[in-house]
């Protein structure tokens, strides 16, 4: 169960890293440094130049998040945990988000598509966080020692 918690946490942290990296890529004007998708300049390993490395780095972070989210989805489903529905929704939304990222490149950073891509990232973050919180809540023993209302504070912080 601890591995599942680590994977869920890695999903959330990786999502924040991907969002930060995506914003940095956009701010540096490197959003089209990889003009094709899912490859970059027609290769798995693109030319090692700064703008390309920024965009490719963003894609690699997203790949790591995808692997973590897929593992969380599989493990929560196999263990029949209540968080499995949030985990499954996260996985479906992440695949949608990845395809939308590709469309963002194909349509040459159309502002409406970029905004949709960023908006879905926020929704994905919320779902991944909820899945992680559900896994943690399932594993934690029930305790009243912290007092009333602490569960809501913990849920907000997580």
PDB file of C-alpha atoms in Angstrom:
ATOM      1  CA  UNK A   1       0.000   0.000   0.000  1.00  0.00           C
ATOM      2  CA  UNK A   2       2.905   2.338   0.706  1.00  0.00           C
ATOM      3  CA  UNK A   3       4.104   2.003  -2.905  1.00  0.00           C
ATOM      4  CA  UNK A   4       0.655   3.054  -4.070  1.00  0.00           C
ATOM      5  CA  UNK A   5       0.859   6.166  -1.880  1.00  0.00           C
ATOM      6  CA  UNK A   6       4.297   6.992  -3.298  1.00  0.00           C
ATOM      7  CA  UNK A   7       3.033   6.592  -6.855  1.00  0.00           C
ATOM      8  CA  UNK A   8      -0.001   8.775  -6.146  1.00  0.00           C
ATOM      9  CA  UNK A   9       2.220  11.443  -4.566  1.00  0.00           C
ATOM     10  CA  UNK A  10       4.620  11.260  -7.512  1.00  0.00           C
ATOM     11  CA  UNK A  11       1.637  11.779  -9.838  1.00  0.00           C
ATOM     12  CA  UNK A  12       0.619  14.958  -8.042  1.00  0.00           C
ATOM     13  CA  UNK A  13       4.160  16.329  -7.705  1.00  0.00           C
ATOM     14  CA  UNK A  14       4.911  15.431 -11.318  1.00  0.00           C
ATOM     15  CA  UNK A  15       1.757  17.220 -12.427  1.00  0.00           C
ATOM     16  CA  UNK A  16       2.908  20.400 -10.702  1.00  0.00           C
ATOM     17  CA  UNK A  17       6.349  20.000 -12.308  1.00  0.00           C
ATOM     18  CA  UNK A  18       4.762  19.472 -15.746  1.00  0.00           C
ATOM     19  CA  UNK A  19       2.595  22.578 -15.329  1.00  0.00           C
ATOM     20  CA  UNK A  20       5.577  24.681 -14.256  1.00  0.00           C
ATOM     21  CA  UNK A  21       7.708  23.324 -17.081  1.00  0.00           C
ATOM     22  CA  UNK A  22       4.886  23.864 -19.578  1.00  0.00           C
ATOM     23  CA  UNK A  23       4.558  27.490 -18.467  1.00  0.00           C
ATOM     24  CA  UNK A  24       8.319  27.953 -18.730  1.00  0.00           C
ATOM     25  CA  UNK A  25       8.337  26.416 -22.215  1.00  0.00           C
ATOM     26  CA  UNK A  26       5.561  28.800 -23.262  1.00  0.00           C
ATOM     27  CA  UNK A  27       7.279  31.799 -21.670  1.00  0.00           C
ATOM     28  CA  UNK A  28      10.561  31.001 -23.416  1.00  0.00           C
ATOM     29  CA  UNK A  29       8.777  30.724 -26.759  1.00  0.00           C
ATOM     30  CA  UNK A  30       9.813  27.084 -27.069  1.00  0.00           C
ATOM     31  CA  UNK A  31       6.318  25.659 -27.495  1.00  0.00           C
ATOM     32  CA  UNK A  32       6.979  24.806 -31.123  1.00  0.00           C
ATOM     33  CA  UNK A  33      10.625  23.791 -30.691  1.00  0.00           C
ATOM     34  CA  UNK A  34       9.406  20.246 -31.338  1.00  0.00           C
ATOM     35  CA  UNK A  35       7.299  20.804 -34.460  1.00  0.00           C
ATOM     36  CA  UNK A  36       5.769  17.321 -34.472  1.00  0.00           C
ATOM     37  CA  UNK A  37       4.130  15.030 -31.949  1.00  0.00           C
ATOM     38  CA  UNK A  38       4.608  12.550 -30.336  1.00  0.00           C
ATOM     39  CA  UNK A  39       8.152  12.570 -31.730  1.00  0.00           C
ATOM     40  CA  UNK A  40      10.399  15.610 -31.736  1.00  0.00           C
ATOM     41  CA  UNK A  41      11.980  16.439 -35.089  1.00  0.00           C
ATOM     42  CA  UNK A  42      10.982  12.949 -36.181  1.00  0.00           C
ATOM     43  CA  UNK A  43      13.070  11.255 -33.477  1.00  0.00           C
ATOM     44  CA  UNK A  44      12.699   9.888 -29.960  1.00  0.00           C
ATOM     45  CA  UNK A  45      15.851  11.772 -28.946  1.00  0.00           C
ATOM     46  CA  UNK A  46      15.865  15.185 -30.627  1.00  0.00           C
ATOM     47  CA  UNK A  47      18.774  17.562 -31.314  1.00  0.00           C
ATOM     48  CA  UNK A  48      20.180  18.774 -27.998  1.00  0.00           C
ATOM     49  CA  UNK A  49      19.505  22.509 -28.253  1.00  0.00           C
ATOM     50  CA  UNK A  50      18.009  24.591 -25.434  1.00  0.00           C
ATOM     51  CA  UNK A  51      14.521  25.358 -26.817  1.00  0.00           C
ATOM     52  CA  UNK A  52      14.130  21.752 -27.964  1.00  0.00           C
ATOM     53  CA  UNK A  53      15.354  20.416 -24.618  1.00  0.00           C
ATOM     54  CA  UNK A  54      12.795  22.555 -22.780  1.00  0.00           C
ATOM     55  CA  UNK A  55       9.859  21.206 -24.805  1.00  0.00           C
ATOM     56  CA  UNK A  56      11.238  17.670 -24.772  1.00  0.00           C
ATOM     57  CA  UNK A  57      11.802  17.937 -20.997  1.00  0.00           C
ATOM     58  CA  UNK A  58       8.141  18.878 -20.564  1.00  0.00           C
ATOM     59  CA  UNK A  59       7.138  15.819 -22.580  1.00  0.00           C
ATOM     60  CA  UNK A  60       9.427  13.556 -20.519  1.00  0.00           C
ATOM     61  CA  UNK A  61       7.923  14.833 -17.262  1.00  0.00           C
ATOM     62  CA  UNK A  62       4.448  14.120 -18.650  1.00  0.00           C
ATOM     63  CA  UNK A  63       5.601  10.623 -19.640  1.00  0.00           C
ATOM     64  CA  UNK A  64       6.702  10.002 -16.036  1.00  0.00           C
ATOM     65  CA  UNK A  65       3.368  11.288 -14.728  1.00  0.00           C
ATOM     66  CA  UNK A  66       1.548   9.057 -17.218  1.00  0.00           C
ATOM     67  CA  UNK A  67       3.411   5.973 -15.995  1.00  0.00           C
ATOM     68  CA  UNK A  68       2.660   6.836 -12.350  1.00  0.00           C
ATOM     69  CA  UNK A  69      -1.023   7.534 -13.048  1.00  0.00           C
ATOM     70  CA  UNK A  70      -1.362   4.308 -15.037  1.00  0.00           C
ATOM     71  CA  UNK A  71       0.239   2.346 -12.180  1.00  0.00           C
ATOM     72  CA  UNK A  72      -2.054   4.017  -9.617  1.00  0.00           C
ATOM     73  CA  UNK A  73      -5.084   3.247 -11.780  1.00  0.00           C
ATOM     74  CA  UNK A  74      -4.085  -0.385 -12.208  1.00  0.00           C
ATOM     75  CA  UNK A  75      -3.229  -0.955  -8.543  1.00  0.00           C
ATOM     76  CA  UNK A  76      -6.324   0.777  -7.159  1.00  0.00           C
ATOM     77  CA  UNK A  77      -8.490  -1.194  -9.569  1.00  0.00           C
ATOM     78  CA  UNK A  78      -6.865  -4.520  -8.668  1.00  0.00           C
ATOM     79  CA  UNK A  79      -7.166  -3.781  -4.935  1.00  0.00           C
ATOM     80  CA  UNK A  80     -10.745  -2.548  -5.489  1.00  0.00           C
ATOM     81  CA  UNK A  81     -10.085   0.616  -3.500  1.00  0.00           C
ATOM     82  CA  UNK A  82     -12.719   3.367  -3.452  1.00  0.00           C
ATOM     83  CA  UNK A  83     -10.150   5.737  -5.010  1.00  0.00           C
ATOM     84  CA  UNK A  84     -10.112   3.614  -8.176  1.00  0.00           C
ATOM     85  CA  UNK A  85     -12.797   5.729  -9.836  1.00  0.00           C
ATOM     86  CA  UNK A  86     -10.831   8.954  -9.302  1.00  0.00           C
ATOM     87  CA  UNK A  87      -7.698   7.148 -10.483  1.00  0.00           C
ATOM     88  CA  UNK A  88      -9.465   5.923 -13.616  1.00  0.00           C
ATOM     89  CA  UNK A  89     -10.871   9.384 -14.322  1.00  0.00           C
ATOM     90  CA  UNK A  90      -7.353  10.783 -13.870  1.00  0.00           C
ATOM     91  CA  UNK A  91      -5.957   8.317 -16.378  1.00  0.00           C
ATOM     92  CA  UNK A  92      -8.638   9.072 -18.975  1.00  0.00           C
ATOM     93  CA  UNK A  93      -8.179  12.817 -18.520  1.00  0.00           C
ATOM     94  CA  UNK A  94      -4.387  12.480 -18.712  1.00  0.00           C
ATOM     95  CA  UNK A  95      -4.610  10.642 -22.026  1.00  0.00           C
ATOM     96  CA  UNK A  96      -7.000  13.354 -23.241  1.00  0.00           C
ATOM     97  CA  UNK A  97      -4.570  15.988 -22.002  1.00  0.00           C
ATOM     98  CA  UNK A  98      -1.633  14.357 -23.810  1.00  0.00           C
ATOM     99  CA  UNK A  99      -3.578  14.232 -27.074  1.00  0.00           C
ATOM    100  CA  UNK A 100      -4.606  17.860 -26.560  1.00  0.00           C
ATOM    101  CA  UNK A 101      -0.929  18.719 -26.032  1.00  0.00           C
ATOM    102  CA  UNK A 102      -0.223  17.161 -29.407  1.00  0.00           C
ATOM    103  CA  UNK A 103      -3.086  19.094 -30.983  1.00  0.00           C
ATOM    104  CA  UNK A 104      -1.645  22.257 -29.415  1.00  0.00           C
ATOM    105  CA  UNK A 105       1.559  21.669 -31.384  1.00  0.00           C
ATOM    106  CA  UNK A 106      -0.263  20.693 -34.580  1.00  0.00           C
ATOM    107  CA  UNK A 107      -2.433  23.850 -34.558  1.00  0.00           C
ATOM    108  CA  UNK A 108       0.656  25.967 -33.868  1.00  0.00           C
ATOM    109  CA  UNK A 109      -0.284  27.141 -30.344  1.00  0.00           C
ATOM    110  CA  UNK A 110      -3.813  28.314 -31.106  1.00  0.00           C
ATOM    111  CA  UNK A 111      -4.702  30.393 -28.002  1.00  0.00           C
ATOM    112  CA  UNK A 112      -8.058  28.651 -27.466  1.00  0.00           C
ATOM    113  CA  UNK A 113      -6.414  25.207 -27.543  1.00  0.00           C
ATOM    114  CA  UNK A 114      -3.605  26.386 -25.246  1.00  0.00           C
ATOM    115  CA  UNK A 115      -6.203  27.697 -22.765  1.00  0.00           C
ATOM    116  CA  UNK A 116      -8.143  24.427 -22.931  1.00  0.00           C
ATOM    117  CA  UNK A 117      -4.893  22.493 -22.391  1.00  0.00           C
ATOM    118  CA  UNK A 118      -4.127  24.564 -19.281  1.00  0.00           C
ATOM    119  CA  UNK A 119      -7.689  24.290 -17.971  1.00  0.00           C
ATOM    120  CA  UNK A 120      -7.711  20.508 -18.315  1.00  0.00           C
ATOM    121  CA  UNK A 121      -4.374  20.431 -16.493  1.00  0.00           C
ATOM    122  CA  UNK A 122      -6.065  22.034 -13.482  1.00  0.00           C
ATOM    123  CA  UNK A 123      -8.906  19.521 -13.562  1.00  0.00           C
ATOM    124  CA  UNK A 124      -6.430  16.666 -13.921  1.00  0.00           C
ATOM    125  CA  UNK A 125      -4.448  17.957 -10.933  1.00  0.00           C
ATOM    126  CA  UNK A 126      -7.613  17.966  -8.819  1.00  0.00           C
ATOM    127  CA  UNK A 127      -8.527  14.400  -9.827  1.00  0.00           C
ATOM    128  CA  UNK A 128      -5.007  13.089  -9.215  1.00  0.00           C
ATOM    129  CA  UNK A 129      -4.939  14.798  -5.821  1.00  0.00           C
ATOM    130  CA  UNK A 130      -8.321  13.321  -4.911  1.00  0.00           C
ATOM    131  CA  UNK A 131      -7.146   9.843  -5.886  1.00  0.00           C
ATOM    132  CA  UNK A 132      -4.055  10.290  -3.713  1.00  0.00           C
ATOM    133  CA  UNK A 133      -6.112  11.585  -0.797  1.00  0.00           C
ATOM    134  CA  UNK A 134      -8.508   8.650  -1.167  1.00  0.00           C
ATOM    135  CA  UNK A 135      -5.622   6.188  -1.073  1.00  0.00           C
ATOM    136  CA  UNK A 136      -4.144   7.863   2.007  1.00  0.00           C
ATOM    137  CA  UNK A 137      -7.539   7.943   3.751  1.00  0.00           C
ATOM    138  CA  UNK A 138      -8.125   4.254   3.005  1.00  0.00           C
ATOM    139  CA  UNK A 139      -4.759   3.333   4.513  1.00  0.00           C
ATOM    140  CA  UNK A 140      -4.968   5.580   7.590  1.00  0.00           C
ATOM    141  CA  UNK A 141      -6.650   4.392  10.780  1.00  0.00           C
ATOM    142  CA  UNK A 142      -9.654   6.426  11.909  1.00  0.00           C
ATOM    143  CA  UNK A 143      -8.753   8.800  14.715  1.00  0.00           C
ATOM    144  CA  UNK A 144     -10.659  11.465  16.607  1.00  0.00           C
ATOM    145  CA  UNK A 145      -7.631  12.635  18.578  1.00  0.00           C
ATOM    146  CA  UNK A 146      -6.961  15.595  16.292  1.00  0.00           C
ATOM    147  CA  UNK A 147     -10.349  17.127  16.973  1.00  0.00           C
ATOM    148  CA  UNK A 148     -13.297  18.060  14.789  1.00  0.00           C
ATOM    149  CA  UNK A 149     -12.601  19.765  11.509  1.00  0.00           C
ATOM    150  CA  UNK A 150      -9.041  18.492  11.102  1.00  0.00           C
ATOM    151  CA  UNK A 151     -10.112  16.094   8.381  1.00  0.00           C
ATOM    152  CA  UNK A 152     -11.319  19.016   6.280  1.00  0.00           C
ATOM    153  CA  UNK A 153      -8.067  20.909   6.867  1.00  0.00           C
ATOM    154  CA  UNK A 154      -6.013  17.846   5.917  1.00  0.00           C
ATOM    155  CA  UNK A 155      -8.158  17.320   2.796  1.00  0.00           C
ATOM    156  CA  UNK A 156      -7.592  20.954   1.787  1.00  0.00           C
ATOM    157  CA  UNK A 157      -3.824  20.747   2.320  1.00  0.00           C
ATOM    158  CA  UNK A 158      -3.430  17.421   0.530  1.00  0.00           C
TER     159      UNK A 158
END
